[in-house]
Amino acid sequence: MLWWLALPLALARLLWRGRVQPGYRHRLGERLASRRSHTPRADIWIHAVSVGEVQAAEALLRQLLATTPAPSLLVTTTTPTGAERLRTLFGETIPQRYLPFDLPVMMGRLVDAVQPKLVIILETEIWPNLLAVLEQRAIPVALINARLSERSARGYARLGSLTRSALARLTLIAAQATADAERFIALGAPPERVIVTGNLKFDQPQAADLAARAAAIRQNWGAARPVWIAASTHAGEELPVLEAHQQVLAQWPDALLVLVPRHPERFETVAALIERQGLAYTRHSAERPVAAHEAVYLGDRMGELPLWLAASDVAFIGGSLMPTGGHNPLEAAASGVPILVGPHTFNFATISAWLLDAHAARRISDTATLSDAVRTLLASSERRAEMGARGRAVVAAQRGALQRVFIALAPWLAAAVQAPLNSDQTSRNCASVESPSHSNPTDSVQTT
């Protein structure tokens, strides 16, 4: 009953978000699991809530497409930006649908339409009614690249038996790190179903033309200008970032700040803030070169962040100045860009710690320390190169999660494609989507 009572509020929120992001208003039938919404059958159904999860799933999806025989796939997302990212990566090769609200009748309707042999969920999405429906139909479900911050664990703990019963319905939990695995077990996950496989995002393939495209956009920005980026910023962060940039401009009058808000519905708010600060700016959507007097480039399009990071000299990772928990710094590290993070990095605590310990990242706390760090790095190409090389080394050292996840899923994947998957095929497929310099790990799946 409580689920149904919450439905009007959920619909109202969806329509409200649709005022700024029209994608939320489209295909509402899918969000309600309407029988009129054509949903294709699929051997394997993968749920990736948004952009970050879709990117984490990319290597696995490419590996599944390379499997012989290849299973039929379906990807569900919750956000339009996640759907757009999937289309950018795979075109129409993999069908995409929106996940409906977590009500038994809606989830049951979707599961019966898809008829999956295996369901794979990315990272932190725990939907009690979906898991109950899958259990009723004896469909295995794996939570992969699973992570759980201390804050999220406390929230789930307050739900008590609801969390325990949901976790008990998972066939497999492949956690990113030991700390994540321990939190899942503490919340009630059966220990024998929890393993540690590492983070799939370390194995995310980098576009072959990324460096060339980054060089081209630097020409658009002004090839000789020093450039720093504030990526995935949240409310309360843009003002200190802009204030820090004004201090940077005092030393480098031609410096450019690439400012990329995390959520598209905030683009106009951030544009107004830039104007109030008296800074000349342009927007990505203007589709023109940046003028010499323009000090800020507002990244008002989703899906371009990897390119903008690769084209920047220094990267500040947003969500970390405010107690939001920070966003993933791996894309910056993989591109060899020096990283700055604020005091709040609990969403990616392990990754942040690795980068900080390797001196590939530096922690800042406010406008003054952010400005100081940016100016210090812009002043030294040698220091930037050293930090960038250390970041790339961290990424290279942590690769291998893809193969470990594939090995862990092998029994259910074999059932889904109705053919055995041997270790030789697993290794070949993994090598085909990973960096050429990657050495496949020889250790087996690590259990907690």
Tab-separated table of C-alpha atoms in Angstrom:
chain	number	residue	atom	x	y	z
A	1	MET	CA	0.000	0.000	0.000
A	2	LEU	CA	2.821	2.418	0.873
A	3	TRP	CA	4.340	1.895	-2.581
A	4	TRP	CA	1.072	2.945	-4.252
A	5	LEU	CA	0.690	5.960	-1.974
A	6	ALA	CA	4.147	7.143	-3.051
A	7	LEU	CA	3.354	6.824	-6.772
A	8	PRO	CA	1.605	10.226	-7.207
A	9	LEU	CA	4.568	11.966	-5.566
A	10	ALA	CA	7.011	10.104	-7.790
A	11	LEU	CA	5.026	11.013	-10.911
A	12	ALA	CA	4.810	14.654	-9.843
A	13	ARG	CA	8.582	14.782	-9.326
A	14	LEU	CA	9.132	13.190	-12.726
A	15	LEU	CA	6.931	15.768	-14.456
A	16	TRP	CA	8.586	18.602	-12.534
A	17	ARG	CA	12.019	17.485	-13.706
A	18	GLY	CA	10.570	17.238	-17.194
A	19	ARG	CA	10.114	21.014	-17.270
A	20	VAL	CA	13.878	21.422	-17.581
A	21	GLN	CA	14.766	18.014	-19.035
A	22	PRO	CA	12.015	17.094	-21.508
A	23	GLY	CA	13.351	13.549	-21.644
A	24	TYR	CA	11.648	12.851	-18.323
A	25	ARG	CA	8.256	13.572	-19.906
A	26	HIS	CA	8.811	11.249	-22.830
A	27	ARG	CA	7.976	7.545	-22.899
A	28	LEU	CA	5.972	7.717	-19.670
A	29	GLY	CA	4.369	4.431	-20.634
A	30	GLU	CA	7.675	2.669	-19.979
A	31	ARG	CA	7.900	4.193	-16.501
A	32	LEU	CA	4.457	2.711	-15.783
A	33	ALA	CA	5.228	-0.599	-17.531
A	34	SER	CA	2.316	-0.014	-19.885
A	35	ARG	CA	1.397	-2.957	-22.084
A	36	ARG	CA	1.340	-0.530	-25.002
A	37	SER	CA	5.087	0.057	-24.611
A	38	HIS	CA	6.838	-2.526	-26.728
A	39	THR	CA	9.544	-4.169	-24.643
A	40	PRO	CA	11.795	-6.675	-26.419
A	41	ARG	CA	12.686	-10.028	-24.948
A	42	ALA	CA	16.303	-10.440	-23.883
A	43	ASP	CA	18.520	-13.207	-22.579
A	44	ILE	CA	20.342	-10.747	-20.323
A	45	TRP	CA	18.807	-7.605	-18.859
A	46	ILE	CA	21.219	-5.014	-17.465
A	47	HIS	CA	20.065	-2.073	-15.347
A	48	ALA	CA	22.338	0.979	-15.271
A	49	VAL	CA	20.572	3.886	-13.596
A	50	SER	CA	22.414	6.823	-15.217
A	51	VAL	CA	25.498	7.998	-17.094
A	52	GLY	CA	28.106	6.738	-14.627
A	53	GLU	CA	26.613	3.267	-14.443
A	54	VAL	CA	26.238	3.043	-18.225
A	55	GLN	CA	29.910	3.923	-18.590
A	56	ALA	CA	30.828	1.320	-15.967
A	57	ALA	CA	28.836	-1.266	-17.937
A	58	GLU	CA	30.415	-0.390	-21.297
A	59	ALA	CA	33.277	-2.885	-21.169
A	60	LEU	CA	30.991	-5.687	-19.974
A	61	LEU	CA	28.431	-4.926	-22.682
A	62	ARG	CA	31.107	-4.960	-25.383
A	63	GLN	CA	32.388	-8.262	-24.047
A	64	LEU	CA	28.897	-9.772	-24.092
A	65	LEU	CA	28.403	-8.606	-27.684
A	66	ALA	CA	31.674	-10.341	-28.584
A	67	THR	CA	30.609	-13.617	-26.957
A	68	THR	CA	29.824	-16.567	-29.215
A	69	PRO	CA	26.934	-17.139	-29.360
A	70	ALA	CA	26.024	-13.554	-28.451
A	71	PRO	CA	23.100	-13.211	-26.026
A	72	SER	CA	20.262	-10.814	-26.732
A	73	LEU	CA	20.577	-7.782	-24.457
A	74	LEU	CA	18.344	-5.115	-22.953
A	75	VAL	CA	19.565	-2.134	-20.928
A	76	THR	CA	17.234	-0.174	-18.670
A	77	THR	CA	18.104	3.224	-17.264
A	78	THR	CA	16.291	5.657	-15.006
A	79	THR	CA	17.576	8.941	-16.420
A	80	PRO	CA	17.360	10.327	-19.966
A	81	THR	CA	21.069	11.158	-19.768
A	82	GLY	CA	21.810	7.489	-19.128
A	83	ALA	CA	19.722	6.545	-22.160
A	84	GLU	CA	21.521	9.140	-24.289
A	85	ARG	CA	24.919	7.874	-23.185
A	86	LEU	CA	23.979	4.306	-24.138
A	87	ARG	CA	22.918	5.477	-27.600
A	88	THR	CA	26.183	7.402	-27.987
A	89	LEU	CA	28.198	4.289	-27.147
A	90	PHE	CA	26.188	1.620	-28.958
A	91	GLY	CA	23.748	3.334	-31.315
A	92	GLU	CA	20.755	1.050	-31.857
A	93	THR	CA	22.753	-2.137	-31.244
A	94	ILE	CA	21.415	-2.553	-27.697
A	95	PRO	CA	17.738	-1.780	-26.978
A	96	GLN	CA	17.079	0.632	-24.093
A	97	ARG	CA	13.988	1.123	-21.957
A	98	TYR	CA	13.219	3.098	-18.799
A	99	LEU	CA	12.855	1.140	-15.570
A	100	PRO	CA	9.321	1.482	-14.175
A	101	PHE	CA	8.469	2.508	-10.639
A	102	ASP	CA	9.241	-0.218	-8.108
A	103	LEU	CA	5.692	-1.524	-7.713
A	104	PRO	CA	5.023	-5.289	-7.822
A	105	VAL	CA	2.523	-5.157	-10.684
A	106	MET	CA	4.747	-2.914	-12.823
A	107	MET	CA	7.912	-4.880	-12.205
A	108	GLY	CA	6.048	-8.130	-12.797
A	109	ARG	CA	4.733	-6.837	-16.121
A	110	LEU	CA	8.225	-5.807	-17.254
A	111	VAL	CA	9.887	-9.051	-16.175
A	112	ASP	CA	7.223	-11.100	-17.944
A	113	ALA	CA	7.714	-9.045	-21.110
A	114	VAL	CA	11.513	-9.331	-21.126
A	115	GLN	CA	11.685	-12.955	-19.909
A	116	PRO	CA	15.376	-12.643	-19.008
A	117	LYS	CA	17.539	-15.594	-18.102
A	118	LEU	CA	19.849	-13.318	-16.082
A	119	VAL	CA	19.491	-9.825	-14.629
A	120	ILE	CA	22.571	-7.702	-13.897
A	121	ILE	CA	22.275	-4.517	-11.824
A	122	LEU	CA	25.055	-1.932	-11.574
A	123	GLU	CA	26.465	-0.449	-8.377
A	124	THR	CA	23.912	0.616	-5.742
A	125	GLU	CA	20.445	0.015	-7.189
A	126	ILE	CA	18.473	-2.162	-4.749
A	127	TRP	CA	14.798	-2.377	-5.747
A	128	PRO	CA	12.911	-4.612	-3.246
A	129	ASN	CA	9.871	-5.323	-5.422
A	130	LEU	CA	11.928	-6.029	-8.535
A	131	LEU	CA	14.072	-8.461	-6.557
A	132	ALA	CA	10.969	-10.138	-5.117
A	133	VAL	CA	9.468	-10.572	-8.597
A	134	LEU	CA	12.709	-12.065	-9.925
A	135	GLU	CA	12.884	-14.487	-6.998
A	136	GLN	CA	9.288	-15.588	-7.607
A	137	ARG	CA	10.186	-16.411	-11.205
A	138	ALA	CA	13.498	-18.087	-10.263
A	139	ILE	CA	15.536	-15.621	-12.331
A	140	PRO	CA	19.111	-15.083	-11.072
A	141	VAL	CA	20.117	-11.481	-10.381
A	142	ALA	CA	23.636	-10.145	-9.802
A	143	LEU	CA	24.621	-6.787	-8.331
A	144	ILE	CA	27.981	-6.007	-9.939
A	145	ASN	CA	30.472	-3.195	-9.452
A	146	ALA	CA	28.618	-2.931	-6.168
A	147	ARG	CA	29.532	-0.102	-3.846
A	148	LEU	CA	28.073	1.116	-0.589
A	149	SER	CA	29.342	4.193	1.225
A	150	GLU	CA	29.126	4.494	4.993
A	151	ARG	CA	26.326	7.037	4.603
A	152	SER	CA	24.308	4.773	2.275
A	153	ALA	CA	24.864	1.808	4.578
A	154	ARG	CA	23.438	3.774	7.500
A	155	GLY	CA	20.397	4.660	5.404
A	156	TYR	CA	19.774	1.058	4.368
A	157	ALA	CA	20.284	-0.110	7.962
A	158	ARG	CA	17.342	2.036	9.047
A	159	LEU	CA	15.099	-0.026	6.752
A	160	GLY	CA	15.966	-3.171	8.708
A	161	SER	CA	14.204	-6.294	7.457
A	162	LEU	CA	13.332	-4.708	4.099
A	163	THR	CA	17.034	-4.328	3.309
A	164	ARG	CA	17.904	-7.789	4.640
A	165	SER	CA	15.218	-9.514	2.584
A	166	ALA	CA	16.196	-7.592	-0.564
A	167	LEU	CA	19.890	-8.454	-0.227
A	168	ALA	CA	19.048	-12.097	0.479
A	169	ARG	CA	17.355	-12.272	-2.940
A	170	LEU	CA	20.533	-11.356	-4.808
A	171	THR	CA	22.247	-14.351	-6.384
A	172	LEU	CA	25.635	-12.609	-6.422
A	173	ILE	CA	27.118	-9.369	-5.110
A	174	ALA	CA	30.397	-8.469	-6.838
A	175	ALA	CA	31.730	-5.595	-4.747
A	176	GLN	CA	34.267	-3.002	-5.807
A	177	ALA	CA	36.300	-3.202	-2.589
A	178	THR	CA	36.523	-5.151	0.655
A	179	ALA	CA	34.941	-2.291	2.605
A	180	ASP	CA	31.909	-2.392	0.291
A	181	ALA	CA	31.612	-6.163	0.672
A	182	GLU	CA	31.765	-5.908	4.454
A	183	ARG	CA	28.972	-3.320	4.492
A	184	PHE	CA	26.716	-5.502	2.344
A	185	ILE	CA	27.313	-8.464	4.644
A	186	ALA	CA	26.664	-6.345	7.737
A	187	LEU	CA	23.300	-5.346	6.239
A	188	GLY	CA	22.281	-8.976	5.778
A	189	ALA	CA	23.709	-10.197	2.480
A	190	PRO	CA	24.631	-13.904	2.665
A	191	PRO	CA	28.451	-13.915	2.983
A	192	GLU	CA	28.840	-16.845	0.591
A	193	ARG	CA	27.285	-14.755	-2.192
A	194	VAL	CA	29.559	-11.729	-1.744
A	195	ILE	CA	32.877	-11.430	-3.571
A	196	VAL	CA	35.334	-8.621	-4.312
A	197	THR	CA	36.107	-8.101	-8.001
A	198	GLY	CA	37.364	-4.509	-8.191
A	199	ASN	CA	35.934	-1.566	-10.099
A	200	LEU	CA	34.796	-2.000	-13.704
A	201	LYS	CA	35.448	1.670	-14.376
A	202	PHE	CA	39.182	0.956	-14.339
A	203	ASP	CA	38.544	-1.259	-17.386
A	204	GLN	CA	36.397	1.284	-19.209
A	205	PRO	CA	37.760	1.523	-22.765
A	206	GLN	CA	38.959	4.965	-23.782
A	207	ALA	CA	37.886	6.204	-27.199
A	208	ALA	CA	40.701	5.746	-29.699
A	209	ASP	CA	40.261	9.269	-31.036
A	210	LEU	CA	39.993	10.970	-27.632
A	211	ALA	CA	43.445	12.581	-27.738
A	212	ALA	CA	42.888	13.948	-31.250
A	213	ARG	CA	39.466	15.327	-30.334
A	214	ALA	CA	40.892	16.870	-27.151
A	215	ALA	CA	43.595	18.622	-29.182
A	216	ALA	CA	40.937	19.942	-31.556
A	217	ILE	CA	38.795	21.378	-28.785
A	218	ARG	CA	41.862	23.052	-27.258
A	219	GLN	CA	42.176	24.924	-30.541
A	220	ASN	CA	38.541	25.948	-30.125
A	221	TRP	CA	39.221	27.161	-26.583
A	222	GLY	CA	42.496	28.867	-27.494
A	223	ALA	CA	45.545	26.638	-27.838
A	224	ALA	CA	47.888	28.764	-25.719
A	225	ARG	CA	45.447	29.419	-22.858
A	226	PRO	CA	45.855	27.646	-19.517
A	227	VAL	CA	42.676	25.633	-18.904
A	228	TRP	CA	41.236	24.081	-15.765
A	229	ILE	CA	37.943	22.279	-15.363
A	230	ALA	CA	35.441	22.019	-12.519
A	231	ALA	CA	33.620	18.781	-13.340
A	232	SER	CA	30.204	17.659	-12.073
A	233	THR	CA	29.665	20.565	-9.689
A	234	HIS	CA	26.709	20.857	-7.314
A	235	ALA	CA	24.793	23.768	-5.806
A	236	GLY	CA	27.061	25.617	-3.398
A	237	GLU	CA	30.231	24.732	-5.303
A	238	GLU	CA	30.091	27.010	-8.336
A	239	LEU	CA	30.519	30.209	-6.315
A	240	PRO	CA	33.800	29.159	-4.623
A	241	VAL	CA	34.982	27.777	-7.967
A	242	LEU	CA	34.269	31.087	-9.717
A	243	GLU	CA	35.910	33.027	-6.880
A	244	ALA	CA	38.964	30.789	-7.188
A	245	HIS	CA	39.008	31.428	-10.931
A	246	GLN	CA	39.024	35.178	-10.368
A	247	GLN	CA	42.189	34.707	-8.298
A	248	VAL	CA	43.658	32.551	-11.069
A	249	LEU	CA	42.856	35.308	-13.582
A	250	ALA	CA	44.871	37.778	-11.517
A	251	GLN	CA	47.951	35.689	-12.340
A	252	TRP	CA	46.895	34.400	-15.787
A	253	PRO	CA	44.497	36.880	-17.410
A	254	ASP	CA	43.899	34.493	-20.311
A	255	ALA	CA	43.060	31.447	-18.148
A	256	LEU	CA	39.884	29.559	-19.041
A	257	LEU	CA	37.602	27.750	-16.589
A	258	VAL	CA	35.490	24.928	-18.022
A	259	LEU	CA	32.529	24.741	-15.645
A	260	VAL	CA	30.354	21.609	-15.921
A	261	PRO	CA	27.348	21.355	-13.568
A	262	ARG	CA	26.361	17.809	-12.666
A	263	HIS	CA	22.657	18.221	-13.409
A	264	PRO	CA	21.271	19.746	-16.637
A	265	GLU	CA	18.385	21.421	-14.812
A	266	ARG	CA	20.950	23.727	-13.157
A	267	PHE	CA	22.546	25.021	-16.372
A	268	GLU	CA	20.552	28.260	-16.396
A	269	THR	CA	21.093	28.861	-12.671
A	270	VAL	CA	24.847	28.496	-13.103
A	271	ALA	CA	24.835	30.759	-16.174
A	272	ALA	CA	23.121	33.470	-14.117
A	273	LEU	CA	25.698	33.018	-11.346
A	274	ILE	CA	28.575	33.495	-13.808
A	275	GLU	CA	26.965	36.721	-15.012
A	276	ARG	CA	26.536	37.998	-11.446
A	277	GLN	CA	30.238	37.406	-10.874
A	278	GLY	CA	30.957	39.728	-13.787
A	279	LEU	CA	32.787	37.102	-15.830
A	280	ALA	CA	32.496	36.923	-19.594
A	281	TYR	CA	31.520	33.435	-20.697
A	282	THR	CA	30.236	31.286	-23.504
A	283	ARG	CA	28.366	28.002	-23.561
A	284	HIS	CA	29.039	24.745	-25.334
A	285	SER	CA	25.587	25.008	-26.889
A	286	ALA	CA	26.641	28.268	-28.595
A	287	GLU	CA	28.735	26.085	-30.936
A	288	ARG	CA	31.430	28.662	-31.634
A	289	PRO	CA	35.072	29.196	-30.657
A	290	VAL	CA	35.729	30.778	-27.279
A	291	ALA	CA	36.581	34.464	-27.608
A	292	ALA	CA	39.846	35.681	-26.082
A	293	HIS	CA	38.042	37.826	-23.487
A	294	GLU	CA	35.740	35.008	-22.319
A	295	ALA	CA	36.964	33.539	-19.034
A	296	VAL	CA	34.436	30.726	-18.538
A	297	TYR	CA	33.179	27.947	-20.802
A	298	LEU	CA	29.878	26.547	-19.497
A	299	GLY	CA	29.604	22.863	-20.357
A	300	ASP	CA	25.861	22.688	-20.887
A	301	ARG	CA	25.663	19.328	-22.607
A	302	MET	CA	25.746	15.838	-21.141
A	303	GLY	CA	28.117	13.169	-22.423
A	304	GLU	CA	31.049	15.456	-23.267
A	305	LEU	CA	32.818	15.350	-19.906
A	306	PRO	CA	35.476	12.745	-20.866
A	307	LEU	CA	36.508	14.966	-23.788
A	308	TRP	CA	36.600	18.147	-21.710
A	309	LEU	CA	38.637	16.425	-18.999
A	310	ALA	CA	41.164	15.145	-21.532
A	311	ALA	CA	41.500	18.659	-22.979
A	312	SER	CA	42.150	20.361	-19.610
A	313	ASP	CA	45.384	21.029	-17.736
A	314	VAL	CA	43.932	20.555	-14.233
A	315	ALA	CA	40.685	18.960	-13.037
A	316	PHE	CA	38.664	19.689	-9.903
A	317	ILE	CA	36.144	16.908	-9.244
A	318	GLY	CA	32.827	18.304	-8.043
A	319	GLY	CA	30.506	17.046	-5.358
A	320	SER	CA	33.472	17.049	-3.001
A	321	LEU	CA	33.408	20.620	-1.650
A	322	MET	CA	29.872	20.018	-0.382
A	323	PRO	CA	28.953	16.911	1.666
A	324	THR	CA	27.645	15.188	-1.459
A	325	GLY	CA	30.412	12.612	-1.468
A	326	GLY	CA	32.217	13.497	-4.679
A	327	HIS	CA	32.176	11.965	-8.143
A	328	ASN	CA	34.426	9.472	-9.860
A	329	PRO	CA	37.923	10.851	-10.621
A	330	LEU	CA	38.921	7.922	-12.836
A	331	GLU	CA	38.244	9.579	-16.197
A	332	ALA	CA	40.587	12.411	-15.298
A	333	ALA	CA	43.211	9.954	-14.041
A	334	ALA	CA	42.971	7.816	-17.188
A	335	SER	CA	43.584	10.925	-19.299
A	336	GLY	CA	46.645	11.883	-17.256
A	337	VAL	CA	45.135	15.068	-15.834
A	338	PRO	CA	46.179	16.265	-12.332
A	339	ILE	CA	43.219	15.943	-9.950
A	340	LEU	CA	41.928	18.164	-7.157
A	341	VAL	CA	39.236	16.968	-4.736
A	342	GLY	CA	37.484	18.578	-1.798
A	343	PRO	CA	37.117	17.171	1.727
A	344	HIS	CA	34.048	15.022	0.932
A	345	THR	CA	34.960	11.993	-1.190
A	346	PHE	CA	33.083	9.232	0.620
A	347	ASN	CA	31.221	8.080	-2.513
A	348	PHE	CA	34.565	7.069	-4.015
A	349	ALA	CA	36.641	6.768	-0.870
A	350	THR	CA	38.864	3.903	-2.019
A	351	ILE	CA	39.627	5.346	-5.458
A	352	SER	CA	40.259	8.794	-4.005
A	353	ALA	CA	42.597	7.336	-1.386
A	354	TRP	CA	44.607	5.487	-4.041
A	355	LEU	CA	45.031	8.643	-6.109
A	356	LEU	CA	45.868	10.805	-3.099
A	357	ASP	CA	48.381	8.260	-1.763
A	358	ALA	CA	50.021	8.087	-5.192
A	359	HIS	CA	50.223	11.914	-5.325
A	360	ALA	CA	48.086	11.860	-8.462
A	361	ALA	CA	45.496	13.960	-6.645
A	362	ARG	CA	45.579	16.765	-4.115
A	363	ARG	CA	42.928	17.604	-1.533
A	364	ILE	CA	41.659	21.168	-1.199
A	365	SER	CA	39.146	22.601	1.260
A	366	ASP	CA	37.894	26.010	0.110
A	367	THR	CA	38.282	28.856	-2.372
A	368	ALA	CA	41.756	29.792	-1.172
A	369	THR	CA	43.223	26.281	-1.290
A	370	LEU	CA	41.537	25.565	-4.627
A	371	SER	CA	42.954	28.739	-6.150
A	372	ASP	CA	46.393	28.011	-4.731
A	373	ALA	CA	46.409	24.446	-6.072
A	374	VAL	CA	45.253	25.479	-9.550
A	375	ARG	CA	47.835	28.257	-9.790
A	376	THR	CA	50.616	25.990	-8.537
A	377	LEU	CA	49.826	23.362	-11.152
A	378	LEU	CA	49.316	25.783	-14.015
A	379	ALA	CA	52.744	27.224	-13.224
A	380	SER	CA	54.552	23.901	-13.661
A	381	SER	CA	54.123	21.655	-16.685
A	382	GLU	CA	56.594	19.226	-15.084
A	383	ARG	CA	54.456	18.868	-11.953
A	384	ARG	CA	51.328	18.391	-14.051
A	385	ALA	CA	53.030	15.713	-16.133
A	386	GLU	CA	54.254	13.907	-13.019
A	387	MET	CA	50.823	13.888	-11.366
A	388	GLY	CA	49.198	12.819	-14.633
A	389	ALA	CA	51.614	9.913	-15.047
A	390	ARG	CA	50.937	8.800	-11.477
A	391	GLY	CA	47.196	8.856	-12.155
A	392	ARG	CA	47.581	6.728	-15.262
A	393	ALA	CA	49.712	4.283	-13.271
A	394	VAL	CA	46.989	3.918	-10.624
A	395	VAL	CA	44.423	3.147	-13.324
A	396	ALA	CA	46.693	0.601	-15.017
A	397	ALA	CA	47.476	-1.147	-11.724
A	398	GLN	CA	43.810	-1.601	-10.845
A	399	ARG	CA	42.588	-3.051	-14.135
A	400	GLY	CA	41.236	-6.597	-14.166
A	401	ALA	CA	37.752	-6.255	-12.662
A	402	LEU	CA	36.165	-7.015	-16.029
A	403	GLN	CA	37.689	-10.471	-16.235
A	404	ARG	CA	36.929	-11.231	-12.587
A	405	VAL	CA	33.284	-10.191	-12.998
A	406	PHE	CA	32.956	-12.246	-16.174
A	407	ILE	CA	34.410	-15.314	-14.434
A	408	ALA	CA	32.053	-14.852	-11.485
A	409	LEU	CA	29.042	-14.569	-13.813
A	410	ALA	CA	30.128	-17.434	-16.086
A	411	PRO	CA	27.669	-20.114	-14.827
A	412	TRP	CA	24.654	-17.846	-15.337
A	413	LEU	CA	25.993	-16.391	-18.587
A	414	ALA	CA	26.442	-19.909	-19.949
A	415	ALA	CA	22.841	-20.715	-19.053
A	416	ALA	CA	21.671	-17.475	-20.666
A	417	VAL	CA	23.367	-18.213	-23.996
A	418	GLN	CA	22.823	-21.978	-23.629
A	419	ALA	CA	26.476	-22.639	-24.319
A	420	PRO	CA	29.538	-23.069	-22.088
A	421	LEU	CA	31.890	-20.113	-21.740
A	422	ASN	CA	35.471	-21.283	-21.279
A	423	SER	CA	38.303	-19.326	-19.713
A	424	ASP	CA	40.106	-18.899	-23.061
A	425	GLN	CA	37.121	-17.113	-24.546
A	426	THR	CA	36.808	-14.992	-21.412
A	427	SER	CA	40.434	-13.886	-21.681
A	428	ARG	CA	40.174	-13.130	-25.399
A	429	ASN	CA	37.045	-11.079	-24.938
A	430	CYS	CA	38.514	-9.157	-22.015
A	431	ALA	CA	41.656	-8.377	-23.977
A	432	SER	CA	39.567	-7.063	-26.856
A	433	VAL	CA	38.004	-4.287	-24.791
A	434	GLU	CA	40.858	-3.365	-22.486
A	435	SER	CA	43.944	-1.225	-22.925
A	436	PRO	CA	46.631	-2.863	-25.106
A	437	SER	CA	49.139	-2.404	-22.275
A	438	HIS	CA	46.936	-4.262	-19.791
A	439	SER	CA	48.219	-7.490	-18.307
A	440	ASN	CA	45.373	-9.791	-17.353
A	441	PRO	CA	45.486	-10.760	-13.674
A	442	THR	CA	46.303	-14.362	-12.897
A	443	ASP	CA	44.573	-14.392	-9.544
A	444	SER	CA	41.059	-15.794	-9.297
A	445	VAL	CA	38.024	-14.049	-7.901
A	446	GLN	CA	38.758	-12.807	-4.398
A	447	THR	CA	36.255	-13.709	-1.708
A	448	THR	CA	35.737	-11.777	1.492
